[in-house]
PDB file of C-alpha atoms in Angstrom:
ATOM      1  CA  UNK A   1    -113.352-151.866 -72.731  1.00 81.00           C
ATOM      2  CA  UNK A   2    -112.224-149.759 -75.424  1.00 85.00           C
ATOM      3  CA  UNK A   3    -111.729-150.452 -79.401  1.00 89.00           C
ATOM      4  CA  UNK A   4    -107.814-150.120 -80.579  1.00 92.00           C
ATOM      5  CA  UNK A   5    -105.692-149.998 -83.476  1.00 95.00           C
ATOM      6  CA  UNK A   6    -101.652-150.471 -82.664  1.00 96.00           C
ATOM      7  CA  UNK A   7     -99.291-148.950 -85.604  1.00 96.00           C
ATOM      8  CA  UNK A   8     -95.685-148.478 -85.181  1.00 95.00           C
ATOM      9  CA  UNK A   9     -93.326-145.789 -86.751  1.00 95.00           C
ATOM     10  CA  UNK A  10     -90.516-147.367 -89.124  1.00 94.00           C
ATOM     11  CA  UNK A  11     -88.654-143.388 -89.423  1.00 92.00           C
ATOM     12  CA  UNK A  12     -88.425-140.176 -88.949  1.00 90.00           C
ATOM     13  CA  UNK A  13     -91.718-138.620 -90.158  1.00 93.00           C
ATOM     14  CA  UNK A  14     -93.524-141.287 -89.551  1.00 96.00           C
ATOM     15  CA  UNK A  15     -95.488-140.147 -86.996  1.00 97.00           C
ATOM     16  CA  UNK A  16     -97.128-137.033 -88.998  1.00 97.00           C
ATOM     17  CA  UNK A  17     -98.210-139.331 -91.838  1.00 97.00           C
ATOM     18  CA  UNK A  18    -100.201-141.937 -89.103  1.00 98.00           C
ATOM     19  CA  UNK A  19    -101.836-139.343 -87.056  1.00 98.00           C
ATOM     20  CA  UNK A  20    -103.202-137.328 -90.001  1.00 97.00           C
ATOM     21  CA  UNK A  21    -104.556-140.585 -91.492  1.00 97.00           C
ATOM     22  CA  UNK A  22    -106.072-141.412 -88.260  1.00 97.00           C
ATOM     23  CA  UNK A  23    -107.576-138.077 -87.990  1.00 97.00           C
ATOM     24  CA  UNK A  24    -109.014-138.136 -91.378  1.00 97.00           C
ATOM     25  CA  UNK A  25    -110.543-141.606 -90.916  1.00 97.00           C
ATOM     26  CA  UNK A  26    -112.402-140.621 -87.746  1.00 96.00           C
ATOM     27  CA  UNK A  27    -110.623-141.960 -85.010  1.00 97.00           C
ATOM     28  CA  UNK A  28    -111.630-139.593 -81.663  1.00 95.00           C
ATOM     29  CA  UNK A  29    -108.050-140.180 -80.240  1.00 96.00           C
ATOM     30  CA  UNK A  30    -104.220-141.169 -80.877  1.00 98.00           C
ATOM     31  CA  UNK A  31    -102.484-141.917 -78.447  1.00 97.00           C
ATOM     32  CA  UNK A  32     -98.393-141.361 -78.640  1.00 97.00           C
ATOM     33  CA  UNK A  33     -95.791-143.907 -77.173  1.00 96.00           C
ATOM     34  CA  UNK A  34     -93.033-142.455 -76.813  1.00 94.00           C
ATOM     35  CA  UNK A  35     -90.299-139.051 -76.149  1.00 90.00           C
ATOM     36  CA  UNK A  36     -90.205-135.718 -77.367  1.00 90.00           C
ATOM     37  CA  UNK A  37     -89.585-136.034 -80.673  1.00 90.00           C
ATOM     38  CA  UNK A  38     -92.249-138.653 -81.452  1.00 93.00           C
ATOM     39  CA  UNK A  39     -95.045-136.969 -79.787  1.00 96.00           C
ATOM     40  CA  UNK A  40     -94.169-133.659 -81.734  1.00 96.00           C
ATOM     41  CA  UNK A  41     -94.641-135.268 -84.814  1.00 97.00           C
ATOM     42  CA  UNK A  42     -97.750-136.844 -83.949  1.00 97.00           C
ATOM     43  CA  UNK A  43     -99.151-133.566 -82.005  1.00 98.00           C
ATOM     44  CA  UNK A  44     -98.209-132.137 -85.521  1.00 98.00           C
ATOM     45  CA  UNK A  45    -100.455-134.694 -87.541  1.00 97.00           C
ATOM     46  CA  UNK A  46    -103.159-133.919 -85.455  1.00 98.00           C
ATOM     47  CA  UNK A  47    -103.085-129.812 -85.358  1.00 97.00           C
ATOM     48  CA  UNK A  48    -106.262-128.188 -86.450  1.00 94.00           C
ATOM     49  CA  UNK A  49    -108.401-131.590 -86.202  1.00 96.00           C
ATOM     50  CA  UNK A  50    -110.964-132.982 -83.316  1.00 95.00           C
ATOM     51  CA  UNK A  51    -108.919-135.731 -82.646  1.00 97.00           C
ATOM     52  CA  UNK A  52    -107.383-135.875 -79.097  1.00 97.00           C
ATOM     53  CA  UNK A  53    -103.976-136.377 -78.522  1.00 97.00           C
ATOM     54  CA  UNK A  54    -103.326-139.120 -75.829  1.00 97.00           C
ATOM     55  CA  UNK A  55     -99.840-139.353 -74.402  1.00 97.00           C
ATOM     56  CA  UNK A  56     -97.492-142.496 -73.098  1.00 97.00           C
ATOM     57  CA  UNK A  57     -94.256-141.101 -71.814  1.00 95.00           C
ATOM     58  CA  UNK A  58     -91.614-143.374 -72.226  1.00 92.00           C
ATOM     59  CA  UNK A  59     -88.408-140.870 -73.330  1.00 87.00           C
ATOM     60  CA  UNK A  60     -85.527-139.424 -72.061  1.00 81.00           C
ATOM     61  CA  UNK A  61     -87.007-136.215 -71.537  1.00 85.00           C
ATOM     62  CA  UNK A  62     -90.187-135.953 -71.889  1.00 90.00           C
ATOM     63  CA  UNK A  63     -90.589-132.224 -71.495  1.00 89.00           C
ATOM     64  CA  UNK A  64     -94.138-132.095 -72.812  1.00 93.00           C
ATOM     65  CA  UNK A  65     -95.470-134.358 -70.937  1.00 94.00           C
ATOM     66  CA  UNK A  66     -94.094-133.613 -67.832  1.00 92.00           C
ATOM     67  CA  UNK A  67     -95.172-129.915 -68.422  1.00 90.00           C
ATOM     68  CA  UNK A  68     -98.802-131.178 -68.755  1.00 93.00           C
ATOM     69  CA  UNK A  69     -98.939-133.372 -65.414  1.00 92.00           C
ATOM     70  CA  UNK A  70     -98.977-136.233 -67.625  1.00 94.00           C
ATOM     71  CA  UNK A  71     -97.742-139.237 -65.264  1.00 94.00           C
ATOM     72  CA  UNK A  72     -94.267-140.523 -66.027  1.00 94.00           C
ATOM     73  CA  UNK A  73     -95.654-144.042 -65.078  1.00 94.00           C
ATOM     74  CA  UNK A  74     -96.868-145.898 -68.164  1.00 91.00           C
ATOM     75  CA  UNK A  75     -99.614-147.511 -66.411  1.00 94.00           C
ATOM     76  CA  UNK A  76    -100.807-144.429 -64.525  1.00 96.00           C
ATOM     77  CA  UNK A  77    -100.516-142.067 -67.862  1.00 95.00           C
ATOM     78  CA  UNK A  78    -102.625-145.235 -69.546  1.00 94.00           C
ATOM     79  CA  UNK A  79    -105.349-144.770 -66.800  1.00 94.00           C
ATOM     80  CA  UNK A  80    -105.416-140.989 -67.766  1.00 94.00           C
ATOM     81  CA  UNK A  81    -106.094-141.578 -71.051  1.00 93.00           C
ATOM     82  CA  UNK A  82    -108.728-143.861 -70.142  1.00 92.00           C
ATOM     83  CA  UNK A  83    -110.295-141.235 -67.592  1.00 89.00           C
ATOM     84  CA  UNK A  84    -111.390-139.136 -70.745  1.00 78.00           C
ATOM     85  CA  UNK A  85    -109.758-136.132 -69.674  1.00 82.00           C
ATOM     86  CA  UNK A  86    -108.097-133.639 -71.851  1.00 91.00           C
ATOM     87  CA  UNK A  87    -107.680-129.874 -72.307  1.00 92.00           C
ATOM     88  CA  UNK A  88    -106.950-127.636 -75.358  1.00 95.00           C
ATOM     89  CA  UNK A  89    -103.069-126.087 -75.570  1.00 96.00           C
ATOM     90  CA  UNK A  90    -101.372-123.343 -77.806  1.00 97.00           C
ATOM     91  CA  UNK A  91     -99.323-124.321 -80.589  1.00 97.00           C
ATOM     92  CA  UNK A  92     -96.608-122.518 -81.951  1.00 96.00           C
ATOM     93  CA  UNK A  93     -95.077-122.134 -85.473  1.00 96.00           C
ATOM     94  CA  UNK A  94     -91.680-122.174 -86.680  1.00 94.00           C
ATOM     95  CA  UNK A  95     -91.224-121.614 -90.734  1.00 92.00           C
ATOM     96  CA  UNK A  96     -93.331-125.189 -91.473  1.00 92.00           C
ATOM     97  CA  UNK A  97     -93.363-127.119 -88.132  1.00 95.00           C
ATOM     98  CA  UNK A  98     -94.929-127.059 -84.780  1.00 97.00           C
ATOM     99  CA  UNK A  99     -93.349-126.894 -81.531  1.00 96.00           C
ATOM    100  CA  UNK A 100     -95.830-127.527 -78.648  1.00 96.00           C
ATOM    101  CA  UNK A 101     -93.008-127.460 -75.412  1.00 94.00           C
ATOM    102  CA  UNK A 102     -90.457-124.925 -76.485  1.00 94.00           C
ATOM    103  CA  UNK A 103     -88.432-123.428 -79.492  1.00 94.00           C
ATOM    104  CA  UNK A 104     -84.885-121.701 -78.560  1.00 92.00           C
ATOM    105  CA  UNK A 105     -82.324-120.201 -80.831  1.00 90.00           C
ATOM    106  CA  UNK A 106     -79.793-120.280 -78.306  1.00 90.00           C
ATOM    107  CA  UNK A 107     -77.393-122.880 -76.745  1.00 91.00           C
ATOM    108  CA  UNK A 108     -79.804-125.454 -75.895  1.00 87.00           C
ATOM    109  CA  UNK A 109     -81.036-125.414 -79.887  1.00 89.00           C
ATOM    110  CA  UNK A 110     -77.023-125.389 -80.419  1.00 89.00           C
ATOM    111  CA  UNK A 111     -76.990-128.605 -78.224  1.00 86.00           C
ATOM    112  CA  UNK A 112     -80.416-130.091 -80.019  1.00 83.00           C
ATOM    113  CA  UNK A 113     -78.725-129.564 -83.308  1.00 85.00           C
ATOM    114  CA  UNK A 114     -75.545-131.375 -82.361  1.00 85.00           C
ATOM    115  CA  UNK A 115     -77.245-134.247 -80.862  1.00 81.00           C
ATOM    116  CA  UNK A 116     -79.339-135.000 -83.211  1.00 79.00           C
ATOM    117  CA  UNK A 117     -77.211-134.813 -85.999  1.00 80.00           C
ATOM    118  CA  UNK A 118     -74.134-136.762 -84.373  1.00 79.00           C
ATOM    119  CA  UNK A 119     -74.567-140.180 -85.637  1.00 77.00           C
ATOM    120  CA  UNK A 120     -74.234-143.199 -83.280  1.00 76.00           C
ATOM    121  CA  UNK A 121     -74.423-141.967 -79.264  1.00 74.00           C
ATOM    122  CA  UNK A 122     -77.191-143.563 -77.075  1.00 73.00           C
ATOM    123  CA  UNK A 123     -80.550-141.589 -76.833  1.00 73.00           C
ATOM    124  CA  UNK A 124     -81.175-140.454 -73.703  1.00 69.00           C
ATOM    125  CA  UNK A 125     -80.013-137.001 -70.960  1.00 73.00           C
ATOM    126  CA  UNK A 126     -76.174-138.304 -70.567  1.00 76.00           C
ATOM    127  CA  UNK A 127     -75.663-137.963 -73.944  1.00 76.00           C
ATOM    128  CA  UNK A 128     -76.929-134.689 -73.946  1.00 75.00           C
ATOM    129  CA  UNK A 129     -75.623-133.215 -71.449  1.00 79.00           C
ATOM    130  CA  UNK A 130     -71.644-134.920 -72.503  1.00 82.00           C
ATOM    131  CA  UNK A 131     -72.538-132.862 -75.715  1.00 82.00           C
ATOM    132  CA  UNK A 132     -73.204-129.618 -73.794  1.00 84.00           C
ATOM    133  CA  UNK A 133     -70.375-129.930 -71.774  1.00 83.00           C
ATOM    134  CA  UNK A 134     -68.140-130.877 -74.982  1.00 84.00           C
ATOM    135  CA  UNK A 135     -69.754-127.031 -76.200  1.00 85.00           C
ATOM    136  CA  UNK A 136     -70.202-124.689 -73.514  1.00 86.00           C
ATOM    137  CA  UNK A 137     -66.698-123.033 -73.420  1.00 83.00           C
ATOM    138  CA  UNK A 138     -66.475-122.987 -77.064  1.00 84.00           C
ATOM    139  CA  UNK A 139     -70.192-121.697 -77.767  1.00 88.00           C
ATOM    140  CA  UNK A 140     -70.602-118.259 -79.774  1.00 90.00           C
ATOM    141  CA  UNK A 141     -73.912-116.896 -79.115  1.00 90.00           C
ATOM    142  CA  UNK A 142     -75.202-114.452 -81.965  1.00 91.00           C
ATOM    143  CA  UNK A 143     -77.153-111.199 -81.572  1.00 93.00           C
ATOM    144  CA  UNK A 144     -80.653-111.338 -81.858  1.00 93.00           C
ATOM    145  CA  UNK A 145     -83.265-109.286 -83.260  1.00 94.00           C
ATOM    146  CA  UNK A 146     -86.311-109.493 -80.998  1.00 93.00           C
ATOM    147  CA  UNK A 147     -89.710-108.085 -81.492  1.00 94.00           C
ATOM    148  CA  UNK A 148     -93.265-108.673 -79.812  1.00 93.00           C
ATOM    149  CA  UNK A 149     -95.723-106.565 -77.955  1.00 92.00           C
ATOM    150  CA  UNK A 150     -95.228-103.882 -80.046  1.00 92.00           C
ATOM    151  CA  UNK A 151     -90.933-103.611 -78.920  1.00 92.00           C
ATOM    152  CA  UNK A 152     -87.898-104.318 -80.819  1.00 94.00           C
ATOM    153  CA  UNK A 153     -84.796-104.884 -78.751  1.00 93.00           C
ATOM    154  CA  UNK A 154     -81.708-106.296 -79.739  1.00 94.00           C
ATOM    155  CA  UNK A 155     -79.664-108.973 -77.377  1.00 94.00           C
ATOM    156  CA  UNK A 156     -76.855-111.381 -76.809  1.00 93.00           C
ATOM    157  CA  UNK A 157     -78.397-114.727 -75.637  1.00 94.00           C
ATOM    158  CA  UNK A 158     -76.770-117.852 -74.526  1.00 93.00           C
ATOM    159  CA  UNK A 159     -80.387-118.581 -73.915  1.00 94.00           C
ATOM    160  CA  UNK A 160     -83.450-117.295 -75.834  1.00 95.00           C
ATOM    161  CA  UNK A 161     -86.203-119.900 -75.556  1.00 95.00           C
ATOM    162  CA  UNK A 162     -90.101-119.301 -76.576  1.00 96.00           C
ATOM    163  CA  UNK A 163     -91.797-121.940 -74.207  1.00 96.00           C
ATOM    164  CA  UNK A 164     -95.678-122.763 -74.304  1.00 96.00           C
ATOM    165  CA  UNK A 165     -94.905-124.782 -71.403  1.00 93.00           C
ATOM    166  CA  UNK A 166     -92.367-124.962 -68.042  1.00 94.00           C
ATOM    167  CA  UNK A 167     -89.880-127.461 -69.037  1.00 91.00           C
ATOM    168  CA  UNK A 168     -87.368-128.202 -71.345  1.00 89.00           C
ATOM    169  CA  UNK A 169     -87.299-131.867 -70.377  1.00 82.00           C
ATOM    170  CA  UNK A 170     -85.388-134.178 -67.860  1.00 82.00           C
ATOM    171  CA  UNK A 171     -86.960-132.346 -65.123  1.00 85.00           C
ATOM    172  CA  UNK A 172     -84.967-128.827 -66.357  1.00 89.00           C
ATOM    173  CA  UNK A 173     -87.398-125.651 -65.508  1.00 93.00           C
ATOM    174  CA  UNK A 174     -86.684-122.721 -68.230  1.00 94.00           C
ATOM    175  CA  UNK A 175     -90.127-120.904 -67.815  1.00 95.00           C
ATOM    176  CA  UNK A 176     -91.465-121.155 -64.633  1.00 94.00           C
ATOM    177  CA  UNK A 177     -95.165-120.424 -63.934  1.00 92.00           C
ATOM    178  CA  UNK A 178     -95.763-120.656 -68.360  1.00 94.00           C
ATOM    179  CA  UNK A 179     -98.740-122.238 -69.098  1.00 95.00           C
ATOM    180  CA  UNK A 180     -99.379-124.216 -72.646  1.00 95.00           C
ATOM    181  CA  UNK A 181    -103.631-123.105 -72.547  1.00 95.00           C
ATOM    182  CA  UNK A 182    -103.246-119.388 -71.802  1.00 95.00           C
ATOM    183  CA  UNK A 183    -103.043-118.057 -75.502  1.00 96.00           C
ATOM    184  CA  UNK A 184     -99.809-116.924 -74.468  1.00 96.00           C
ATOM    185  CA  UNK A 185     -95.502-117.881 -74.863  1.00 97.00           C
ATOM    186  CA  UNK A 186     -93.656-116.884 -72.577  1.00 97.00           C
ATOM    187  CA  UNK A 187     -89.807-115.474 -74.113  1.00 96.00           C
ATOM    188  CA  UNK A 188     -87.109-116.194 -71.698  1.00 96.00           C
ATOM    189  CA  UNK A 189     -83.604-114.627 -71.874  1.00 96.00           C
ATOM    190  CA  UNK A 190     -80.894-115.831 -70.079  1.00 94.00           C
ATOM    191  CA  UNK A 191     -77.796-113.087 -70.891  1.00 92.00           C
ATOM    192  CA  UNK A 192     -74.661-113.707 -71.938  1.00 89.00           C
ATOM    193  CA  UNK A 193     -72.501-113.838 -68.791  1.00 86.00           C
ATOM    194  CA  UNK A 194     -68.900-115.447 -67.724  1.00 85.00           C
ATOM    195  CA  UNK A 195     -68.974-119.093 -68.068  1.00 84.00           C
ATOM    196  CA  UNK A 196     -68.469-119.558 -64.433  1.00 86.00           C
ATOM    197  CA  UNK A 197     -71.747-117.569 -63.381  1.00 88.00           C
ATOM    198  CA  UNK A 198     -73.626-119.815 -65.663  1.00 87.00           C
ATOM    199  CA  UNK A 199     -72.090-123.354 -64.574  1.00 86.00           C
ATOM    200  CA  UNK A 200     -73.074-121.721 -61.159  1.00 90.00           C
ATOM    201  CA  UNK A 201     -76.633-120.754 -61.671  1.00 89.00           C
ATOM    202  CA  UNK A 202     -77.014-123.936 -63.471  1.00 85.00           C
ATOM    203  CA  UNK A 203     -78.492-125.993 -60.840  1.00 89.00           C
ATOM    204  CA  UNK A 204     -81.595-123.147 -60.661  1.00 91.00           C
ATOM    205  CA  UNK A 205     -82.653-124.641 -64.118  1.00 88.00           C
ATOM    206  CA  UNK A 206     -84.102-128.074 -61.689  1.00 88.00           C
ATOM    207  CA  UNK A 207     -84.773-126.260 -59.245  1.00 91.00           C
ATOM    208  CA  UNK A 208     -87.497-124.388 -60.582  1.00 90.00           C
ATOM    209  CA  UNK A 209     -85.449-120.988 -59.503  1.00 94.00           C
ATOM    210  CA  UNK A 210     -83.679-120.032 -63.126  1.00 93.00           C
ATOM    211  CA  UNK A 211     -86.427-116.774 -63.003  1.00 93.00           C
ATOM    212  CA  UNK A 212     -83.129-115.618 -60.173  1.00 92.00           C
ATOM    213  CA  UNK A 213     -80.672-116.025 -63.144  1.00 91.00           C
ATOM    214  CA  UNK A 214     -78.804-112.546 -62.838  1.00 89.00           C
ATOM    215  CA  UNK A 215     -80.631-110.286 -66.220  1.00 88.00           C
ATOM    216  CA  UNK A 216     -83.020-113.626 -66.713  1.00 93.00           C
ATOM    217  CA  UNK A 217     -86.025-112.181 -68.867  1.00 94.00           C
ATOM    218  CA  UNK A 218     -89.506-113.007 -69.194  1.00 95.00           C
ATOM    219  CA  UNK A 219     -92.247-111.632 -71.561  1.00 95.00           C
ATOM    220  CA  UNK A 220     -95.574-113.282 -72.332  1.00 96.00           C
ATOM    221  CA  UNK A 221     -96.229-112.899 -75.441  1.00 94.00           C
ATOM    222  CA  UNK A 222     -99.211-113.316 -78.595  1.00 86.00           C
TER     223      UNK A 222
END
């Protein structure tokens, strides 16, 4: 019972160009297809407009989407759509893109980097996590000037993540209780510790219990 136009993205960037052309031509929603990285650059094309952003999980991770309720079930996320409902979330800024899940500097953006610039592996978690695996004994985490709230501090992170929302994807927890509509991030450090307190404290990050992390951080932020 709705009007529809299908388009499909051809390459990276893609995405940006189509929203922001369907924003400017008036259409009152685009809905994404797809994982992370596709819906970020259509969220992107559609920042500061009145279009609504409709979502269609069908990633590997799919941390935004899972982080907004958004049903992992095609069929059940199209019925959402259909429903009408949507809400207004944050949007953060990094240099000249948007991040609308989370932003790290630490081992999981080491990770992110790797994977995405390693030519010819399968999308998907596997891959991902082969690549972390491949890294975590050899990873050199830098110090790190922080300041917000009026505080500097300086730290060693494996993990420094600014999340808008719980989940990294995959079902993995880093900010428990963050919310992506309260005007707020929330900045999680996870120390630097011995590599075998990490691999065991790992399991915590799916459990929903990484805020027990020995020195784990939170601040909620502007």
């Amino acid at each position: 019972g709705i009007a529809y136009d299908i388009v499909k993205t051809e390459e990276k960037g893609d995405g940006f160009v189509l929203a922001k052309r369907a924003a400017e031509a008036g259409y009152t929603t685009v809905v994404a297809a797809g994982g992370d990285g596709t819906i970020n650059e259509i969220a992107s094309g559609l920042v500061g407009t009145s279009t609504v952003l409709g979502i269609i999980p069908v990633g590997s991770g799919n941390g935004l989407a899972r982080g907004l309720r958004i049903p992992l079930n095609y069929w059940d996320a199209c019925r959402l759509i259909l429903r009408g409902e949507s809400m207004t979330i944050d949007v953060g800024q990094v240099c000249d893109r948007y991040f609308f899940a989370t932003s790290g500097i630490g081992f999981d953006a080491h990770v992110g980097k790797i994977y995405n610039e390693q030519p010819g592996h399968p999308r998907g978690i596997l891959p991902y996590f082969q690549f972390a695996v491949t890294e975590f004994f050899n990873y050199e985490p830098r110090e790190v000037l922080l300041t917000f709230n009026g505080q500097t501090s300086r730290h060693i992170p494996f993990v420094l993540t600014v999340a808008n929302g719980e989940q990294y994807g995959g079902g993995a927890i880093i900010a428990p209780g963050a919310l992506p509509n309260d005007g707020l991030f929330d900045i999680v450090i996870i120390p630097q510790s011995h590599p075998l307190q990490i691999l065991a404290h790992l399991p915590k990050l799916f459990s929903g219990t990484v805020d027990t992390f020995p020195h784990f951080e939170s601040h909620k932020t502007n």
